[in-house]
Coordinates of C-alpha atoms in Angstrom, one line a residue:
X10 CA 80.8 178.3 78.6
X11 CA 77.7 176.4 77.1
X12 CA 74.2 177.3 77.4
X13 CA 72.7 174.3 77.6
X14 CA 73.3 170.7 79.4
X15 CA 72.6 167.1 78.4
X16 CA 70.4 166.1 81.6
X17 CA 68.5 163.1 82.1
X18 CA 64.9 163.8 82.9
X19 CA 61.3 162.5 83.8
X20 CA 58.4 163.3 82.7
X21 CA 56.3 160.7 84.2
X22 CA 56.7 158.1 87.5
X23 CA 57.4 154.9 86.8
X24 CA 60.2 152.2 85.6
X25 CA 63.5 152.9 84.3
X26 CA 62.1 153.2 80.7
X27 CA 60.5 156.7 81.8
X28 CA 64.3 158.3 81.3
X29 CA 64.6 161.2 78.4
X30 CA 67.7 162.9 77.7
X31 CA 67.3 166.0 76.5
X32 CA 69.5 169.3 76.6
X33 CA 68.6 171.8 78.8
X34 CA 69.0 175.7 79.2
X35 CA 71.4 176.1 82.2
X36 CA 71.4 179.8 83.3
X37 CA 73.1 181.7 85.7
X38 CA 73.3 181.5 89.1
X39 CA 71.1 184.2 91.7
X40 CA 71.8 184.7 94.9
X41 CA 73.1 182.3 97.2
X42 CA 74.1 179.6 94.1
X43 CA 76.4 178.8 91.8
X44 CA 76.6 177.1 88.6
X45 CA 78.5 173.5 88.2
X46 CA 80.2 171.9 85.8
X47 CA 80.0 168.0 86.6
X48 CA 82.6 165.6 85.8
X49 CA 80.7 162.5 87.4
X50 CA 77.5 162.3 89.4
X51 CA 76.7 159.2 92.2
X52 CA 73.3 156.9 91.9
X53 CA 71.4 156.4 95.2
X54 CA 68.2 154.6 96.0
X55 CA 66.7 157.9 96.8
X56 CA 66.5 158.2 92.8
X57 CA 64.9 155.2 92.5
X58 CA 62.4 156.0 95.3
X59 CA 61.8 159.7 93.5
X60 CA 61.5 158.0 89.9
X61 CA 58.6 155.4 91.2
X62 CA 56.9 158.4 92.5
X63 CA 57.6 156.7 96.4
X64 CA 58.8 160.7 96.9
X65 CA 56.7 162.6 94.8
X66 CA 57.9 165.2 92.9
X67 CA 56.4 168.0 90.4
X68 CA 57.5 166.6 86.9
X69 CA 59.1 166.9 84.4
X70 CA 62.0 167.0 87.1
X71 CA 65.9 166.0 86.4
X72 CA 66.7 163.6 88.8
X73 CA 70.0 162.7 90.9
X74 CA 71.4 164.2 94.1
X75 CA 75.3 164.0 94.6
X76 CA 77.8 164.9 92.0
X77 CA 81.8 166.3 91.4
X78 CA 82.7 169.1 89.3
X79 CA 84.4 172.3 88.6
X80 CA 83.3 175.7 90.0
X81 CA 82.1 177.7 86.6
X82 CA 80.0 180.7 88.5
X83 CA 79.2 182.0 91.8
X84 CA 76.5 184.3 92.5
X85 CA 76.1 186.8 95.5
X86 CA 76.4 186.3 99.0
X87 CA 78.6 182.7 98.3
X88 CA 82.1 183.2 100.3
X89 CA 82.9 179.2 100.9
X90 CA 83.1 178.4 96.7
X91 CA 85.2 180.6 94.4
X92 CA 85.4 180.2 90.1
X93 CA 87.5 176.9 89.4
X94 CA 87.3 174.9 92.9
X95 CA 86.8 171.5 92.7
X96 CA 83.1 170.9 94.5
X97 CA 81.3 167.9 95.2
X98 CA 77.9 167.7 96.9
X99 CA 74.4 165.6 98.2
X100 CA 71.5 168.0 97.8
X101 CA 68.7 169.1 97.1
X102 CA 67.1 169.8 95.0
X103 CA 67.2 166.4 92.8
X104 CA 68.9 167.1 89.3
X105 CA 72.5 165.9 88.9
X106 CA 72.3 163.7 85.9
X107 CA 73.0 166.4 84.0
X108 CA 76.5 168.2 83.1
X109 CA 75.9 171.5 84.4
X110 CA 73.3 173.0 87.1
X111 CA 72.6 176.0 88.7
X112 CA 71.9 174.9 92.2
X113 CA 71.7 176.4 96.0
X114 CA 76.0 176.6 97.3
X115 CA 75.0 175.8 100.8
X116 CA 75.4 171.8 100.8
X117 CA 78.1 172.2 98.1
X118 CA 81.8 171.2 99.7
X119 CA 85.1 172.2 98.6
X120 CA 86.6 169.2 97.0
X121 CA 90.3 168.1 98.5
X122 CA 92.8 167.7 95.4
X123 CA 93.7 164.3 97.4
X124 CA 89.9 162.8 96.4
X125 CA 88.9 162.6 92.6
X126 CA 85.8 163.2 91.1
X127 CA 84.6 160.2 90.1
X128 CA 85.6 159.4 94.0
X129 CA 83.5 162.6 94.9
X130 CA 80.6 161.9 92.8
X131 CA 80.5 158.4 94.7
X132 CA 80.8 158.8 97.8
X133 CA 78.8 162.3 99.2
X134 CA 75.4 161.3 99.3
X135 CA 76.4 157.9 101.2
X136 CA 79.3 159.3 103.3
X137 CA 77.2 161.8 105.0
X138 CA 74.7 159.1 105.7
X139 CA 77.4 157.2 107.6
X140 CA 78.5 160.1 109.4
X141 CA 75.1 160.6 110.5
X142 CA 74.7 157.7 111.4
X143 CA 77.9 156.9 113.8
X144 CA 78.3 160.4 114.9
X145 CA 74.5 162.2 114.7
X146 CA 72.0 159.8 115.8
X147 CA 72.7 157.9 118.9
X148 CA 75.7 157.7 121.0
X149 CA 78.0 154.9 119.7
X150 CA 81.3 154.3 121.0
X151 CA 84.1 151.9 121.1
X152 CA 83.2 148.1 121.4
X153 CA 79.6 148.5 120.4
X154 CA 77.2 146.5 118.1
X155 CA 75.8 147.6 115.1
X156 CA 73.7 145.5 112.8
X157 CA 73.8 146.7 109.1
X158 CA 72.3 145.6 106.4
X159 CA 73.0 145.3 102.6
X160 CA 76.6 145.8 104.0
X161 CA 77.8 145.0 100.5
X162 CA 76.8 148.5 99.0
X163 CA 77.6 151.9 98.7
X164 CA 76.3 153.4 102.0
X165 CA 77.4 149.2 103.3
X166 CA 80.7 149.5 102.5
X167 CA 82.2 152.8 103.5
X168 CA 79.9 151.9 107.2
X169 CA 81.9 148.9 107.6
X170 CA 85.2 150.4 107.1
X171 CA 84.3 153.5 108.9
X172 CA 82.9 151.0 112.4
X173 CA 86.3 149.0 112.0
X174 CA 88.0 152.8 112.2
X175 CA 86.4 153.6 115.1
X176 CA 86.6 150.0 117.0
X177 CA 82.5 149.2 116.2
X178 CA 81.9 145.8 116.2
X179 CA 79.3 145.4 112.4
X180 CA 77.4 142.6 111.8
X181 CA 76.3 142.5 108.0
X182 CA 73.7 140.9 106.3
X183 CA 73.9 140.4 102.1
X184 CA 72.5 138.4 99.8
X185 CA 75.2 136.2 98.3
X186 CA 78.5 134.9 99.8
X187 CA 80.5 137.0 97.7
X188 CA 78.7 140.1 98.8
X189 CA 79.3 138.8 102.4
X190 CA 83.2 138.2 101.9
X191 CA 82.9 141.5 100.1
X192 CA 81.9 143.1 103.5
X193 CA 84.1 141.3 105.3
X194 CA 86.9 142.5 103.1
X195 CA 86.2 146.0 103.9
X196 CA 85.6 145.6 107.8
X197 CA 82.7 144.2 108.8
X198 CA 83.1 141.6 111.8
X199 CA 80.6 139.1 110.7
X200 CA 78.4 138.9 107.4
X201 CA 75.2 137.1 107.2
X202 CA 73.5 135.6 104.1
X203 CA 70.3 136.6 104.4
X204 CA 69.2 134.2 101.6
X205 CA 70.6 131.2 103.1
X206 CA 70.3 131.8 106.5
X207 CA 67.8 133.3 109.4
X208 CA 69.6 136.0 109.7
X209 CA 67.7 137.4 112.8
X210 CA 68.4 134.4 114.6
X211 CA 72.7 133.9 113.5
X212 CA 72.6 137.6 115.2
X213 CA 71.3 136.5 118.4
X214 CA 73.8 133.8 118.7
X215 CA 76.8 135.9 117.5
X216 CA 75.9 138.2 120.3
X217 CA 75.2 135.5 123.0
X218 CA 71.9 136.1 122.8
X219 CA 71.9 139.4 123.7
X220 CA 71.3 141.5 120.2
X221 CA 73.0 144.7 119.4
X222 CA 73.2 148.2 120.4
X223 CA 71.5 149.6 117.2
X224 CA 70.7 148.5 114.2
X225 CA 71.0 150.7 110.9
X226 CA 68.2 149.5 108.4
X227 CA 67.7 151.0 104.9
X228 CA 66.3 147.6 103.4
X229 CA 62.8 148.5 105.1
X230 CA 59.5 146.3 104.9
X231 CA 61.3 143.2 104.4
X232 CA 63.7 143.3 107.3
X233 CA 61.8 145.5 110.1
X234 CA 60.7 142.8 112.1
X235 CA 63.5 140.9 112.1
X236 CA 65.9 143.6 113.0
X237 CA 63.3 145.1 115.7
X238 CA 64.2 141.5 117.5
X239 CA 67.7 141.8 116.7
X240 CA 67.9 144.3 119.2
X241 CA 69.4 144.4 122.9
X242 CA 66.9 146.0 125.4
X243 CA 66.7 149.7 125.5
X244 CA 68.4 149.8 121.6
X245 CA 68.1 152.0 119.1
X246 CA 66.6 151.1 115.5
X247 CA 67.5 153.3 112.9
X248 CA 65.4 152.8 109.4
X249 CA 66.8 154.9 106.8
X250 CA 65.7 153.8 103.9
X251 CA 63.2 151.2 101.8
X252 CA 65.0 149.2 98.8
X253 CA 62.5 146.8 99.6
X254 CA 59.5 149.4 100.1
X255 CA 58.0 151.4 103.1
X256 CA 57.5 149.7 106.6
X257 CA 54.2 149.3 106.7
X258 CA 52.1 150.9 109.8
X259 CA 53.1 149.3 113.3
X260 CA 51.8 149.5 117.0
X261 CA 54.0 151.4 119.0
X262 CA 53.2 149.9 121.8
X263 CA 55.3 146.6 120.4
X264 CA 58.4 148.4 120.8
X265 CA 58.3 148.2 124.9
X266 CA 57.5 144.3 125.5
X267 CA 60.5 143.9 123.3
X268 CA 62.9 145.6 125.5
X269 CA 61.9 149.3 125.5
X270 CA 62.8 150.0 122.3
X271 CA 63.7 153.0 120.4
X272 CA 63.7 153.9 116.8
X273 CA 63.9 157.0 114.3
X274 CA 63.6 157.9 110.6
X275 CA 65.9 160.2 109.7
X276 CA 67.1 161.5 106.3
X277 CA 70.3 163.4 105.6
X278 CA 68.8 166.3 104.2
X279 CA 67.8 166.9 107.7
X280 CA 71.1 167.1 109.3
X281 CA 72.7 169.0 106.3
X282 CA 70.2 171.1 105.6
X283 CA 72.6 174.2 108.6
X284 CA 75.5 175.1 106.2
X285 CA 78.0 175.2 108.9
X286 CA 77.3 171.1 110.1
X287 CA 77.6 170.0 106.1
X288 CA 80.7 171.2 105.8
X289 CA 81.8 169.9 109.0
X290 CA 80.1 167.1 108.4
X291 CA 82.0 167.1 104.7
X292 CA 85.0 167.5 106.5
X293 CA 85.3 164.4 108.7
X294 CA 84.0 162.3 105.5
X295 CA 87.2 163.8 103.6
X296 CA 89.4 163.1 107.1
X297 CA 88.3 159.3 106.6
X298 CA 89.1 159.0 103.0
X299 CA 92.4 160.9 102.9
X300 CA 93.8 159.3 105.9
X301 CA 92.8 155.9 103.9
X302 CA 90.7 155.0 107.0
X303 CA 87.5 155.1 104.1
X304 CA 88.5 153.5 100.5
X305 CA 85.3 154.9 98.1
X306 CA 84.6 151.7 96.1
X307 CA 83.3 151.9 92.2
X308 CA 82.4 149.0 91.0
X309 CA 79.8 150.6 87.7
X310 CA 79.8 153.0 85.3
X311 CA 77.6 154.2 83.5
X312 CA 77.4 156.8 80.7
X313 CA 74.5 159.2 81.3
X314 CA 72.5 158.2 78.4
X315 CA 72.8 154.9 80.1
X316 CA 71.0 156.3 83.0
X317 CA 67.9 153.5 82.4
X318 CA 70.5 150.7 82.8
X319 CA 72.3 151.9 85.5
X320 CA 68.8 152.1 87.7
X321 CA 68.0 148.9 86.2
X322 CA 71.0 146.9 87.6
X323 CA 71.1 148.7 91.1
X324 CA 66.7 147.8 91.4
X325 CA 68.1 143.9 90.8
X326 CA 70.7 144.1 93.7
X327 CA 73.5 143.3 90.6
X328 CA 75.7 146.2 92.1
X329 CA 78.0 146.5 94.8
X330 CA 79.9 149.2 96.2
X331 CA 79.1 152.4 94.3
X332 CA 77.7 153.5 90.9
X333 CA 78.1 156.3 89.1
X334 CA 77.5 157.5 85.7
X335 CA 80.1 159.5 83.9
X336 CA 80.0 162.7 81.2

């Protein structure tokens, strides 16, 4: 067992350019941790956000949140994880570009031998965002709505295959035709070309002029108002995320004229911070994918020392599907 890990660092906020890769001592783990050996870790906007300095974060900081690996040490009070299970995980604290961490074991999931890791590594961080966001945020059932856009990405793609398991009705948006097809491919209903066509407006008609049940937004300040009027009365807007930066500041008071609105922000760290609802959370994610209802899409990879690259290509909307760099 090494002491040290190659991890991919910052020491500043800004472009991809800031990335050093330097080794790093490892440790053992206290109380309540354990120490893992990755085999491949995911890359989520949430890094990208974090590296800008949108999250702020004490530097220098390793960055990355999801990753797969092999159990190498577990410390006191840890009864879920034992030496040599396969583990994959989305947590906090950011630092999975790296090939070893000691971290907390809470968020960390037994790994089913039917999943790899590479499949682990890809698919945690924006798995448990789709189960949050079918099964933890508003009710959605059967013959629903749902609006969703960049349906052609990570978190995109396993949504549209998890609302065609469950009978959902998902209207995409992307920004090509063969992103669109792309969604289409995995389940989405309708896609939209956001680039070639008023998006806001082909939902209205594709609904009969009605709008959907929710919409699940993590484009942000570029597609707010649009999907705020894409919206049924009385449905629920939920922004999760800002690839094209924060939402500005709004008046409330827009959202009743416009049908009595509602909308949240929520994050996943939120509703996996209990143990007990990860794993089950975890669990239902690992249902999807074993039963083949889910199909984890890779379509990069990188090699850690690559890391600048990788956040390079996923800032210009070059990727599709998931990204993940390997060790």
């Amino acid at each position: 067992m090494t002491t040290t890990a190659r991890t991919a660092i910052i020491r500043e906020h800004g472009g991809p350019e800031v990335f050093v890769i330097e080794d790093r001592e490892v440790g053992i783990p206290g109380k309540g941790e354990i120490r893992i050996r990755h085999a491949a870790c995911g890359l989520n906007f949430i890094d990208v956000y974090q590296r800008t300095g949108l999250y702020p974060m004490q530097l220098p900081h390793a960055l990355g949140m999801e990753a797969a690996g092999t159990i190498e040490a577990v410390g006191e009070g840890v009864t879920h994880l034992k030496v040599g299970d396969r583990a994959a995980y989305a947590s906090a604290p950011p630092g999975a570009y790296t090939e070893a961490r000691v971290m907390p074991a809470a968020q960390v999931c037994p790994l089913p031998d039917e999943i790899s890791f590479d499949e682990g590594a890809a698919m945690m961080l924006k798995g448990l965002t789709v189960q949050y966001l079918f099964h933890r945020t508003t009710p959605i059932k059967r013959g629903d709505t749902v609006l969703f856009h960049a349906a052609a990405g990570g978190v995109g793609l396993i949504a549209c295959q998890w609302a065609r398991s469950e009978g959902i009705t998902l209207i995409g948006t992307a920004g090509t035709d063969e992103k669109c097809q792309l969604a289409l491919d995995h389940g989405a209903s309708h896609c939209i070309n956001y680039r070639t066509a008023d998006w806001a407006a082909e939902v209205k008609k594709l609904t009969g002029g009605v709008g959907v049940d929710v919409v699940m937004d993590a484009v942000g300040a570029d597609t707010f108002d649009g999907s705020l009027d894409s919206l049924k009365p009385l449905g629920m807007m939920i922004s999760f995320g800002n690839a094209s930066g924060p939402v500005p500041p709004f008046n409330l008071g827009i959202l009743g004229p416009k049908g009595s609105l509602k909308i949240t922000r929520p994050t996943l760290f939120t509703h996996i911070s209990d143990h007990a609802v990860c794993q089950e959370m975890a669990k239902m994610l690992f249902g999807k994918v074993i039963s083949g209802d889910v199909k984890i899409r890779i379509d990069q990879r990188f090699a850690l020392s690559d890391v600048a690259d990788a956040h390079r290509a996923l800032e210009a909307r070059k990727t599709t599907g998931s990204t993940i760099l390997t060790l």
